[in-house]
mmCIF file of C-alpha atoms and ligand atoms in Angstrom:
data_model
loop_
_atom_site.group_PDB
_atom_site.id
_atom_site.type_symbol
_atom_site.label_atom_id
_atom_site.label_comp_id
_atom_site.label_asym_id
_atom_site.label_seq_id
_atom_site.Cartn_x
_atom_site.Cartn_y
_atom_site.Cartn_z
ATOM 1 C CA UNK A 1190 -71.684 -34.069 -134.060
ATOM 2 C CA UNK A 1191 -73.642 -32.103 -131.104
ATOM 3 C CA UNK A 1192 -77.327 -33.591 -131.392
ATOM 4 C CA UNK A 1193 -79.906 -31.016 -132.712
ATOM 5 C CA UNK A 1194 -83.070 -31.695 -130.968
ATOM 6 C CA UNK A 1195 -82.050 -32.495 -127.759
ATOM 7 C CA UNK A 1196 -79.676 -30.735 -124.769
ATOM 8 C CA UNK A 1197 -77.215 -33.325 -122.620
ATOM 9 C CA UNK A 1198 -75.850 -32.492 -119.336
ATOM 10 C CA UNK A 1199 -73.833 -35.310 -118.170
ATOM 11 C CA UNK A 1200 -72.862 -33.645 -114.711
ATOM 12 C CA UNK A 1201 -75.873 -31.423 -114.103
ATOM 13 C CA UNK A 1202 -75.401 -32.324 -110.282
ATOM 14 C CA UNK A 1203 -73.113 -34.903 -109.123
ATOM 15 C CA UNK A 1204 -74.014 -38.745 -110.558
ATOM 16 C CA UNK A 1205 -76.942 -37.078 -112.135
ATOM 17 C CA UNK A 1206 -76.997 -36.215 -115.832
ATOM 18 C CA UNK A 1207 -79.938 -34.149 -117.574
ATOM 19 C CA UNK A 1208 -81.615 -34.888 -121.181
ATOM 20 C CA UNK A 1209 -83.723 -32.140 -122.303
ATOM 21 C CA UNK A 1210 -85.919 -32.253 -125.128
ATOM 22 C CA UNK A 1211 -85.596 -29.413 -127.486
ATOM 23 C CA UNK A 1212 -87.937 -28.822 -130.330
ATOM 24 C CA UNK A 1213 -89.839 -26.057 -128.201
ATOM 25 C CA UNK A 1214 -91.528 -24.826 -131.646
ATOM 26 C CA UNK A 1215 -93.467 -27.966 -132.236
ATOM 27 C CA UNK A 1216 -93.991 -28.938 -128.393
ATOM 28 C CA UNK A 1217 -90.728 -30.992 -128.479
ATOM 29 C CA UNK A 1218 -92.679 -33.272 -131.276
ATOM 30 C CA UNK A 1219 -90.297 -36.836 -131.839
ATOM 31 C CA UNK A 1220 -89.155 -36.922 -134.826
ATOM 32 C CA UNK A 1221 -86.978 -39.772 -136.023
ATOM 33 C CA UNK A 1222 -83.684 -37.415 -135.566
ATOM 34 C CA UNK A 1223 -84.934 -36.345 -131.573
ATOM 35 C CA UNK A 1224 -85.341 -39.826 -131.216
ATOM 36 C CA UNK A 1225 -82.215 -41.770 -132.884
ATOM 37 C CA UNK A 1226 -80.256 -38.694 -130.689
ATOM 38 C CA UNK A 1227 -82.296 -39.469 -127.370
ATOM 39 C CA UNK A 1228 -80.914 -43.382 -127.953
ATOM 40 C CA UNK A 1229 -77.340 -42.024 -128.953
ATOM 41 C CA UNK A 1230 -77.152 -39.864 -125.629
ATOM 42 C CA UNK A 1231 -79.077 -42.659 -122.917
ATOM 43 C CA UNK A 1232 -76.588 -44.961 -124.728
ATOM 44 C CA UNK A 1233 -73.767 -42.903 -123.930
ATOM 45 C CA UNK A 1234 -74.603 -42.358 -120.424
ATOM 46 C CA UNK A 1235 -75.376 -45.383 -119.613
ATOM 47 C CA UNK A 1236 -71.673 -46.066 -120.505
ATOM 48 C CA UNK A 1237 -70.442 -43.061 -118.306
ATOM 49 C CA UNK A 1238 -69.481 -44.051 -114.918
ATOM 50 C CA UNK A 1239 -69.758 -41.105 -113.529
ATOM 51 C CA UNK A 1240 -73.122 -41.382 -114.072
ATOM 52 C CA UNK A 1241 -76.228 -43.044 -112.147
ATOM 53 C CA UNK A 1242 -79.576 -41.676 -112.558
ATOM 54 C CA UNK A 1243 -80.890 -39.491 -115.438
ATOM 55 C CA UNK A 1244 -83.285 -36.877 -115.705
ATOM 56 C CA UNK A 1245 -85.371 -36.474 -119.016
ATOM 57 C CA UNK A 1246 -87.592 -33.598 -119.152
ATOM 58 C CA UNK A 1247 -89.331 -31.292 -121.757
ATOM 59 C CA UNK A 1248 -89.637 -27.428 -121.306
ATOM 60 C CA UNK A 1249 -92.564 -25.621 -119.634
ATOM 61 C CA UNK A 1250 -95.271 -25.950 -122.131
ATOM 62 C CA UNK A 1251 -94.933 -29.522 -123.538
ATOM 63 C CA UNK A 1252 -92.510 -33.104 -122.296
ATOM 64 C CA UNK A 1253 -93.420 -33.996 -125.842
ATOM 65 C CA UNK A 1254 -96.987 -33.390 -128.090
ATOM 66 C CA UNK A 1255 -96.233 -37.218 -129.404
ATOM 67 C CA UNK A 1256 -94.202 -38.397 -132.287
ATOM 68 C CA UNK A 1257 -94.362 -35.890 -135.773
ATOM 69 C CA UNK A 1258 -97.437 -35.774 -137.056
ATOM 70 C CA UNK A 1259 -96.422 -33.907 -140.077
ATOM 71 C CA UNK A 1260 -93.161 -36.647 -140.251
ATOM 72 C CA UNK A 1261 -96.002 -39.222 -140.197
ATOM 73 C CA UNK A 1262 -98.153 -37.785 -142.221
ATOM 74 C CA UNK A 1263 -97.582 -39.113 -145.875
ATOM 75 C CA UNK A 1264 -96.185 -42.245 -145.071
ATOM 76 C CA UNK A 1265 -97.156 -45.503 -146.482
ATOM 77 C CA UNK A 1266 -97.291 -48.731 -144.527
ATOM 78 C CA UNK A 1267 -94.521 -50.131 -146.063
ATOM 79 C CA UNK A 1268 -92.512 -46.461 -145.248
ATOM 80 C CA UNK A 1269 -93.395 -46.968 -141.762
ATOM 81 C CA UNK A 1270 -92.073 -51.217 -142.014
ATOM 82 C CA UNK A 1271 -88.670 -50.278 -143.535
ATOM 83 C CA UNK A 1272 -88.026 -46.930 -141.473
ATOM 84 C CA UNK A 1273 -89.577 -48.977 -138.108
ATOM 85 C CA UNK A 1274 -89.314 -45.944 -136.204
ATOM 86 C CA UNK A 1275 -90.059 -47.037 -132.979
ATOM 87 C CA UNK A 1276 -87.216 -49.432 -132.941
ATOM 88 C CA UNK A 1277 -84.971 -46.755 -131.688
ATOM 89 C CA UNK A 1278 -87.928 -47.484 -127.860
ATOM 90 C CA UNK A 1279 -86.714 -50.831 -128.223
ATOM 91 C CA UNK A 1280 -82.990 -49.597 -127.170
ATOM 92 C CA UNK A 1281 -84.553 -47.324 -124.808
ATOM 93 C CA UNK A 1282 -85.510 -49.596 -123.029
ATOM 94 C CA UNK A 1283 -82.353 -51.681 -122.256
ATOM 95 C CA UNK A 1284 -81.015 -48.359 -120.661
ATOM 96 C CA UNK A 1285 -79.630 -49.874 -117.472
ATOM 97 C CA UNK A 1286 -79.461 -46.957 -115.101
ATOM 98 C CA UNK A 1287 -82.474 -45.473 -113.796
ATOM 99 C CA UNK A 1288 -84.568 -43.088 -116.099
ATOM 100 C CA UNK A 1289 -86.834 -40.148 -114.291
ATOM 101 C CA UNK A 1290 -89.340 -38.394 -116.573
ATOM 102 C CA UNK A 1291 -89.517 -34.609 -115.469
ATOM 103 C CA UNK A 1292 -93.111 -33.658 -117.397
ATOM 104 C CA UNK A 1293 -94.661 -30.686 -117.600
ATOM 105 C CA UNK A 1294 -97.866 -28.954 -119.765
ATOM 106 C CA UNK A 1295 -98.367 -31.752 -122.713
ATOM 107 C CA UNK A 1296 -97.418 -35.745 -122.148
ATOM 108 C CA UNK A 1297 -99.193 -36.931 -125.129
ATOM 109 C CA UNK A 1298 -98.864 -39.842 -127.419
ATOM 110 C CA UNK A 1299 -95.753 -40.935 -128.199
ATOM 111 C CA UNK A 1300 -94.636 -38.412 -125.014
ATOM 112 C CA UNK A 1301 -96.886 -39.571 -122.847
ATOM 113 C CA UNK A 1302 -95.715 -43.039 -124.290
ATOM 114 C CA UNK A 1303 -91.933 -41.967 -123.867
ATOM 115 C CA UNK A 1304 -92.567 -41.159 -119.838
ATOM 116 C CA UNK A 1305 -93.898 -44.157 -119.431
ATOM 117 C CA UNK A 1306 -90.849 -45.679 -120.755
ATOM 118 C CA UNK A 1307 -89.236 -43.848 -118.069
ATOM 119 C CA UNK A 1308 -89.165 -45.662 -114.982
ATOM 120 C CA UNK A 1309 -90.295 -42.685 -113.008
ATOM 121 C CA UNK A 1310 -92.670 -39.383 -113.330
ATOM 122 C CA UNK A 1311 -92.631 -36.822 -111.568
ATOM 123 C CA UNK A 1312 -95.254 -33.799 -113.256
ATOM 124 C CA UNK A 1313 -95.855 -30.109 -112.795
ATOM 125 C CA UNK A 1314 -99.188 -29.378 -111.476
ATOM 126 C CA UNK A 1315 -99.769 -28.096 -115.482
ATOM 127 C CA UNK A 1316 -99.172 -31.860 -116.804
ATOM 128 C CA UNK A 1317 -101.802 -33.931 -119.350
ATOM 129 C CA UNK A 1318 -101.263 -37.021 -119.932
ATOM 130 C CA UNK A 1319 -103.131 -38.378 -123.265
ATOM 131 C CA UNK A 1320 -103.265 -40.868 -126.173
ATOM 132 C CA UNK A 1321 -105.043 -39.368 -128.359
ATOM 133 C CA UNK A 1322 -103.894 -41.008 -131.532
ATOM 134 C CA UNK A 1323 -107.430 -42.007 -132.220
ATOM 135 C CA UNK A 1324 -108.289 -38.382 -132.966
ATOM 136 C CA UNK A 1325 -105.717 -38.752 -136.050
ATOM 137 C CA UNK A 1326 -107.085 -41.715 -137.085
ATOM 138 C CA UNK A 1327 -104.650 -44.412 -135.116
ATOM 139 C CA UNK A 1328 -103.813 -45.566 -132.240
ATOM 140 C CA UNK A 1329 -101.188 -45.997 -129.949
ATOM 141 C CA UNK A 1330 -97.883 -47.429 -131.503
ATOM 142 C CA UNK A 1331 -94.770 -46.940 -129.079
ATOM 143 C CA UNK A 1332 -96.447 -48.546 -125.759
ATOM 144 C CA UNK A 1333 -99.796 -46.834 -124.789
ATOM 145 C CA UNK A 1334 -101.902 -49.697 -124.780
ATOM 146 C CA UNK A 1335 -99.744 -51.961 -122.822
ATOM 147 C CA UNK A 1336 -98.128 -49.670 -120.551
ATOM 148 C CA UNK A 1337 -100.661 -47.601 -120.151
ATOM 149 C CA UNK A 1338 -102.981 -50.362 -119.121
ATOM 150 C CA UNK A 1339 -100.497 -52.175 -116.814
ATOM 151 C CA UNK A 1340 -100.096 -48.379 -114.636
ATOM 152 C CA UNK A 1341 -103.651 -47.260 -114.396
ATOM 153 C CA UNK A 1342 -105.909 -50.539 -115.123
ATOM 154 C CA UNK A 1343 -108.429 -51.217 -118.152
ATOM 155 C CA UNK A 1344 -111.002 -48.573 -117.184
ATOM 156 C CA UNK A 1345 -109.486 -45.673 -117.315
ATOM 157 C CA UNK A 1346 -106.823 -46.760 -120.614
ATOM 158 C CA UNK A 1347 -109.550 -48.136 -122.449
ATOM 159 C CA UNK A 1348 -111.633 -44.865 -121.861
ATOM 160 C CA UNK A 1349 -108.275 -42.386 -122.669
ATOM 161 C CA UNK A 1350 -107.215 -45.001 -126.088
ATOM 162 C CA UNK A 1351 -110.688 -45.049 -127.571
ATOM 163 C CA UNK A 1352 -112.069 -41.194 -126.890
ATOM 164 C CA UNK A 1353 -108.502 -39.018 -126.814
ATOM 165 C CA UNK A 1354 -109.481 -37.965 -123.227
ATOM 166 C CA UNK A 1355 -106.383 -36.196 -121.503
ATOM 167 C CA UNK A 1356 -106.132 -36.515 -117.388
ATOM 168 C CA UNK A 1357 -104.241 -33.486 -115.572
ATOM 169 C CA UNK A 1358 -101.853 -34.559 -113.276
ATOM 170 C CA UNK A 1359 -103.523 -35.230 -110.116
ATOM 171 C CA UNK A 1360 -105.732 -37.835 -111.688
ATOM 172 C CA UNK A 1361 -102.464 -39.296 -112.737
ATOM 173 C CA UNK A 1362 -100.887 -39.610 -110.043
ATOM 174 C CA UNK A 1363 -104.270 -41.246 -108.574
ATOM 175 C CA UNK A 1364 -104.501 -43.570 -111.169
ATOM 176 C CA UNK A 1365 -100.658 -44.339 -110.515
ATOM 177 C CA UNK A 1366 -98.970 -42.845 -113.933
ATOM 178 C CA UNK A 1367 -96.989 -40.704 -112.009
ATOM 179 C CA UNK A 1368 -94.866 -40.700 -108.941
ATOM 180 C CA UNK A 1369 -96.157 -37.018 -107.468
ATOM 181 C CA UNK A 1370 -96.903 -33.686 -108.607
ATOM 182 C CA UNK A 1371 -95.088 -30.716 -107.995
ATOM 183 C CA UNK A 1372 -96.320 -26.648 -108.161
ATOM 184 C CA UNK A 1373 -94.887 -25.894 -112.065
ATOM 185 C CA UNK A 1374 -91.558 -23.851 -110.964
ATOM 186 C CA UNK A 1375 -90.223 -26.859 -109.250
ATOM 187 C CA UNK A 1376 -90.729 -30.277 -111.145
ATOM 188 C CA UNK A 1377 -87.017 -30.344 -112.613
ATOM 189 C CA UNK A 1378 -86.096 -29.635 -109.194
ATOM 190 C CA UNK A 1379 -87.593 -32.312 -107.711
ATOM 191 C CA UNK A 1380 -87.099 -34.936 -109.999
ATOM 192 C CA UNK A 1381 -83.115 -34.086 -109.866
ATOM 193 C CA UNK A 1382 -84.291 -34.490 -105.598
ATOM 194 C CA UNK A 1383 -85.136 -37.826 -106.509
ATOM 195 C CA UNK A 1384 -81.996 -38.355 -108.510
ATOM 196 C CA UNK A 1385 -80.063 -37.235 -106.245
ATOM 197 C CA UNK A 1386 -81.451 -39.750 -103.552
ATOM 198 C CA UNK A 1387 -81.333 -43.113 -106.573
ATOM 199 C CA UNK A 1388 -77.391 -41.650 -107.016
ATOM 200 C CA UNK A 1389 -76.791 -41.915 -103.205
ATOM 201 C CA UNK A 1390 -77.271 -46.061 -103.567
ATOM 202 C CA UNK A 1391 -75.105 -48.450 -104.590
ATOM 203 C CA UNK A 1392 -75.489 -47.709 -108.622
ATOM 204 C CA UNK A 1393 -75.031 -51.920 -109.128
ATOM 205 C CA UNK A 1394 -77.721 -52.558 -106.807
ATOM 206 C CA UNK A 1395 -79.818 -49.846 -108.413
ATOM 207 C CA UNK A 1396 -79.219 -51.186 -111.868
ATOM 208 C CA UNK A 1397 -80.226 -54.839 -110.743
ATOM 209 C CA UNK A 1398 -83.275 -53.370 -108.487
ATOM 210 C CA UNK A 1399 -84.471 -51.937 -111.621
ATOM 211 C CA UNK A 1400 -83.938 -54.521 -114.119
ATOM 212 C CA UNK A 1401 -85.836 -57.038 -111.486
ATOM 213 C CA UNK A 1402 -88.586 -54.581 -111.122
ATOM 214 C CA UNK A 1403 -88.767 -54.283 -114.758
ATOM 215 C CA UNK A 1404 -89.036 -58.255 -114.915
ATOM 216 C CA UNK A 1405 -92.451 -57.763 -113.312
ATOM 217 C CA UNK A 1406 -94.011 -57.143 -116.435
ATOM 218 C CA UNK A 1407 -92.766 -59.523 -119.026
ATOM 219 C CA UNK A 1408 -92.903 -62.654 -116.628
ATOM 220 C CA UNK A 1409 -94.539 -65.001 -114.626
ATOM 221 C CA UNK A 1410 -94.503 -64.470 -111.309
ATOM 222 C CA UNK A 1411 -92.397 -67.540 -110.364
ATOM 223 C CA UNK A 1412 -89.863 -66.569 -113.152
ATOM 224 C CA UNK A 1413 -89.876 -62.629 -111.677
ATOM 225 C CA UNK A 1414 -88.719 -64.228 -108.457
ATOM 226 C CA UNK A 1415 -86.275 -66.172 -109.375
ATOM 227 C CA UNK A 1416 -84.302 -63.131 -111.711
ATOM 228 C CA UNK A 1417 -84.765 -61.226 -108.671
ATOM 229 C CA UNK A 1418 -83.085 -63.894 -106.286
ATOM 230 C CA UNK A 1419 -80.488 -64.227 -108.985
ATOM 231 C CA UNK A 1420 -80.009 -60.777 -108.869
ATOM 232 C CA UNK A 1421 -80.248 -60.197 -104.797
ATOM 233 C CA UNK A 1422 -77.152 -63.167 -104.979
ATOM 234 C CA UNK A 1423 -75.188 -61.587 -107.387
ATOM 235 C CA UNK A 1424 -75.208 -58.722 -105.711
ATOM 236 C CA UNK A 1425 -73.094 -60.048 -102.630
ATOM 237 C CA UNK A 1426 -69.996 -60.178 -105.795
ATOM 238 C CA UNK A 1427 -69.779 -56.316 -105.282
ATOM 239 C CA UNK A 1428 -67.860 -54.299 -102.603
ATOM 240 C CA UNK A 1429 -70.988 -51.883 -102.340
ATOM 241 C CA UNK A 1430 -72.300 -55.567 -100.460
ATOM 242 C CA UNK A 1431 -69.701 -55.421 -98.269
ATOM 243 C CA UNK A 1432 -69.558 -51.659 -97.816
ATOM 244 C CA UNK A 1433 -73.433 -51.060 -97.136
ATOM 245 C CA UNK A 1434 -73.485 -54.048 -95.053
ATOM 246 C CA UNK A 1435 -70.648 -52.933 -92.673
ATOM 247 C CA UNK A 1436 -71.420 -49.376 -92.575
ATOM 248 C CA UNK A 1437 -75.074 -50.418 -91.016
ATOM 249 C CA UNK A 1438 -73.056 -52.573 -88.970
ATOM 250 C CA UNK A 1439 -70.915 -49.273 -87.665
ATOM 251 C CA UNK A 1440 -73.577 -46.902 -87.629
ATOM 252 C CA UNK A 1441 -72.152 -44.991 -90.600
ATOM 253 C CA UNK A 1442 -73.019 -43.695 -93.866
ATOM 254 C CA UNK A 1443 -72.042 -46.143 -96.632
ATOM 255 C CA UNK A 1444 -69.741 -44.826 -99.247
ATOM 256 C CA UNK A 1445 -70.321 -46.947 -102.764
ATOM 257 C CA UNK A 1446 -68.242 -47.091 -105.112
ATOM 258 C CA UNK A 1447 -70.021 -49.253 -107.806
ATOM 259 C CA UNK A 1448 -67.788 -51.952 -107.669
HETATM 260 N N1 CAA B 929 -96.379 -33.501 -134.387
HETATM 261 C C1 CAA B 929 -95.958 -32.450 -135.136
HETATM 262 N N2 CAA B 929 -96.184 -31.167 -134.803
HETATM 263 C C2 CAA B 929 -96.829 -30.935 -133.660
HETATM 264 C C3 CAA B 929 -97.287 -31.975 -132.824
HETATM 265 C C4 CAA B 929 -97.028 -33.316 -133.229
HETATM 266 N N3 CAA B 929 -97.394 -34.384 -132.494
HETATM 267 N N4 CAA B 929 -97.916 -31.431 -131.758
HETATM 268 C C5 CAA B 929 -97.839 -30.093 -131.920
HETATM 269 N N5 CAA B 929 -97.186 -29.792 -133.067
HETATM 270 C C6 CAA B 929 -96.897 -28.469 -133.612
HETATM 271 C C7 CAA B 929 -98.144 -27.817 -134.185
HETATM 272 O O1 CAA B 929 -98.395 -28.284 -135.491
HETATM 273 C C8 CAA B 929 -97.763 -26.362 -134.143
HETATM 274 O O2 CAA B 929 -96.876 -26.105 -135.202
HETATM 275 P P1 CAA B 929 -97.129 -24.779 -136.146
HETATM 276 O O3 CAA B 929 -96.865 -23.620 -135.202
HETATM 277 O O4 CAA B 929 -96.096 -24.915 -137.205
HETATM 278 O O5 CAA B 929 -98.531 -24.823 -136.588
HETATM 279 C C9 CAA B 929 -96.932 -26.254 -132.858
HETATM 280 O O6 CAA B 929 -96.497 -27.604 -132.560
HETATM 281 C C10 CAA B 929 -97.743 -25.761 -131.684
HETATM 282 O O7 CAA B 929 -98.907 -26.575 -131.565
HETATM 283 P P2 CAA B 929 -100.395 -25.976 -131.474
HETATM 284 O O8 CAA B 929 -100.497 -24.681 -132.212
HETATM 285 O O9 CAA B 929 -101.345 -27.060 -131.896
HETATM 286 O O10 CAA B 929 -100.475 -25.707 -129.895
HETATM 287 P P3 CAA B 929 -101.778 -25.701 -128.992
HETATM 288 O O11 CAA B 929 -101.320 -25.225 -127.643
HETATM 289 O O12 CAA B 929 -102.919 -25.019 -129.661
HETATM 290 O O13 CAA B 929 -102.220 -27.260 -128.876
HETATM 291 C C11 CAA B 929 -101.811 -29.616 -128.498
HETATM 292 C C12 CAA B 929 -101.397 -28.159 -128.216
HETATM 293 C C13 CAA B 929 -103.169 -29.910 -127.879
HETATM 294 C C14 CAA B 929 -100.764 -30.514 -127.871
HETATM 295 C C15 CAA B 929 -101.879 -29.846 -130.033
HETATM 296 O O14 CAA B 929 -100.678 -29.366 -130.632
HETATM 297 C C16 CAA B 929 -102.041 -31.288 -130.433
HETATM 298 O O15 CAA B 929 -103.136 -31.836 -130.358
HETATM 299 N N6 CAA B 929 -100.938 -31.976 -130.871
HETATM 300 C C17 CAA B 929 -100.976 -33.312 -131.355
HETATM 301 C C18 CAA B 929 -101.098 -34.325 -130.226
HETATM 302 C C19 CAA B 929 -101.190 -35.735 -130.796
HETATM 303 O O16 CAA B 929 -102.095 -36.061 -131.504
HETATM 304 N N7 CAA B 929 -100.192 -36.575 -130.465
HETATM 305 C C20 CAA B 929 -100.115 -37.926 -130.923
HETATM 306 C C21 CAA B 929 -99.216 -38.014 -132.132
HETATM 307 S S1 CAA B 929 -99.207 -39.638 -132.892
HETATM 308 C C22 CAA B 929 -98.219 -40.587 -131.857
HETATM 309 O O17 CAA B 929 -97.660 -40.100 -130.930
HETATM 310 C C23 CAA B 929 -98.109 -42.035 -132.228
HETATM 311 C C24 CAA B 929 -97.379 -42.879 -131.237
HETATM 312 O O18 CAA B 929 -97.945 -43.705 -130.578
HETATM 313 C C25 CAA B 929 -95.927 -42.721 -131.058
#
């Protein structure tokens, strides 16, 4: 069944496929059906291999205003244990290829949470970037306190968690949120730029790159080096090895296969 809150584009450029979010009426708020078809469609992508770097992006006005509020709204603890919503991040996250948030106008909450799940930003001039759960009475439940606080340091999280402050795009991107910021009319066209230049690697060395750089934050460093020496090893299995070796070696442009 074609998903309802979201729009795929596996080949949107070549090796570059294109999620958008789609619930423009309600600033592309996550429901649990946006989000279970988000997972479906990473998942599915991740298996195509003519695929290597996605682009997930909002519209204009909103990347997403956090999860639904009015979804949210009546639940019951015990609702929110048995439905455990935020499971569907969990599989998110084991997306292997390389994720690029596209944001522009509203990142906030569970958006801003979802970008940061990403593994890069790039933002429209117009971005905010926000928790501001607290105004509703929570708090951050998909990642903002931990992700948050790893990107831009305790200061400035602590400050946007506990008062709801938004920060425009600039401030994000000098707080290190965001990779750069773009004038508005071009931010899907220069995150698919950055695609483009991820989908020109090998995609097998760009999976293990990221999965190492991942590492960073859920171990020592001592274990972080050693999955990433694991990694750089297992690497020299592939033919991309052997390819992007030799081409340097020949003073021509390496042509990877993924293998
Ligand atoms: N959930 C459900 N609906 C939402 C929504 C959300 N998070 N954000 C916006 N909408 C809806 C509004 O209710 C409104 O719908 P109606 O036209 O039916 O009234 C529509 O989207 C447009 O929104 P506004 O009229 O409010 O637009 P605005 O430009 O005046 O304000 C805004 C924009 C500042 C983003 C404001 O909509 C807002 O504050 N949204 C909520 C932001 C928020 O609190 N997010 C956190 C949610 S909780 C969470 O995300 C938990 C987590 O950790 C995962």
């Amino acid at each position: 069944m074609a998903p309802e809150f979201i729009i795929v584009h596996p080949q949107v450029l070549p090796h570059i496929a294109h999620i958008q979010l789609n619930r423009p009426q309600e600033l592309n708020a996550l429901n649990l059906q946006l989000m279970l078809e988000l997972r479906d469609a990473l998942r599915a992508l991740d298996e195509d291999e003519q695929v290597r770097c996605i682009v997930l992006s909002g519209n204009e006005k909103a990347f997403a205003a956090g999860a639904d509020i009015k979804q949210m709204a009546g639940k019951t603890a015990i609702d929110m244990y048995n439905t455990d919503q935020f499971s569907t991040w969990d599989a998110i996250k084991k997306i292997k290829k390389p994720i690029i948030a596209a944001v522009s106008g509203f990142a906030l909450g569970g958006g801003c949470e979802l970008a940061m799940l990403c593994d890069m930003i790039v933002a429209s001039e117009t971005a905010k970037f926000g928790q501001p759960e607290i105004k509703i009475g929570v708090m951050p439940g998909a990642g903002g306190t931990q992700r948050l606080t790893r990107a831009v340091g305790k200061a400035l999280a602590m400050e946007m968690v506990l008062t709801g402050k938004f920060i425009t795009a600039e401030e994000a991107l000098r707080a290190g949120l965001i990779n750069r910021v773009v004038p508005p009319d071009l931010f899907l066209s220069e995150a698919f730029r950055l695609a483009e230049t991820i989908a020109q690697q090998s995609p097998l060395a760009v999976k293990m790159a990221k999965e190492a750089v991942l590492r960073a934050f859920d171990s020592t460093l001592e274990e972080g080096l050693h999955f990433e020496r694991k990694n750089f090893y297992l690497l020299f299995a592939s033919d991309d090895q052997k390819e992007g070796m030799q081409a340097f070696i020949e003073k021509r442009t390496p042509v990877f296969t993924g293998k």
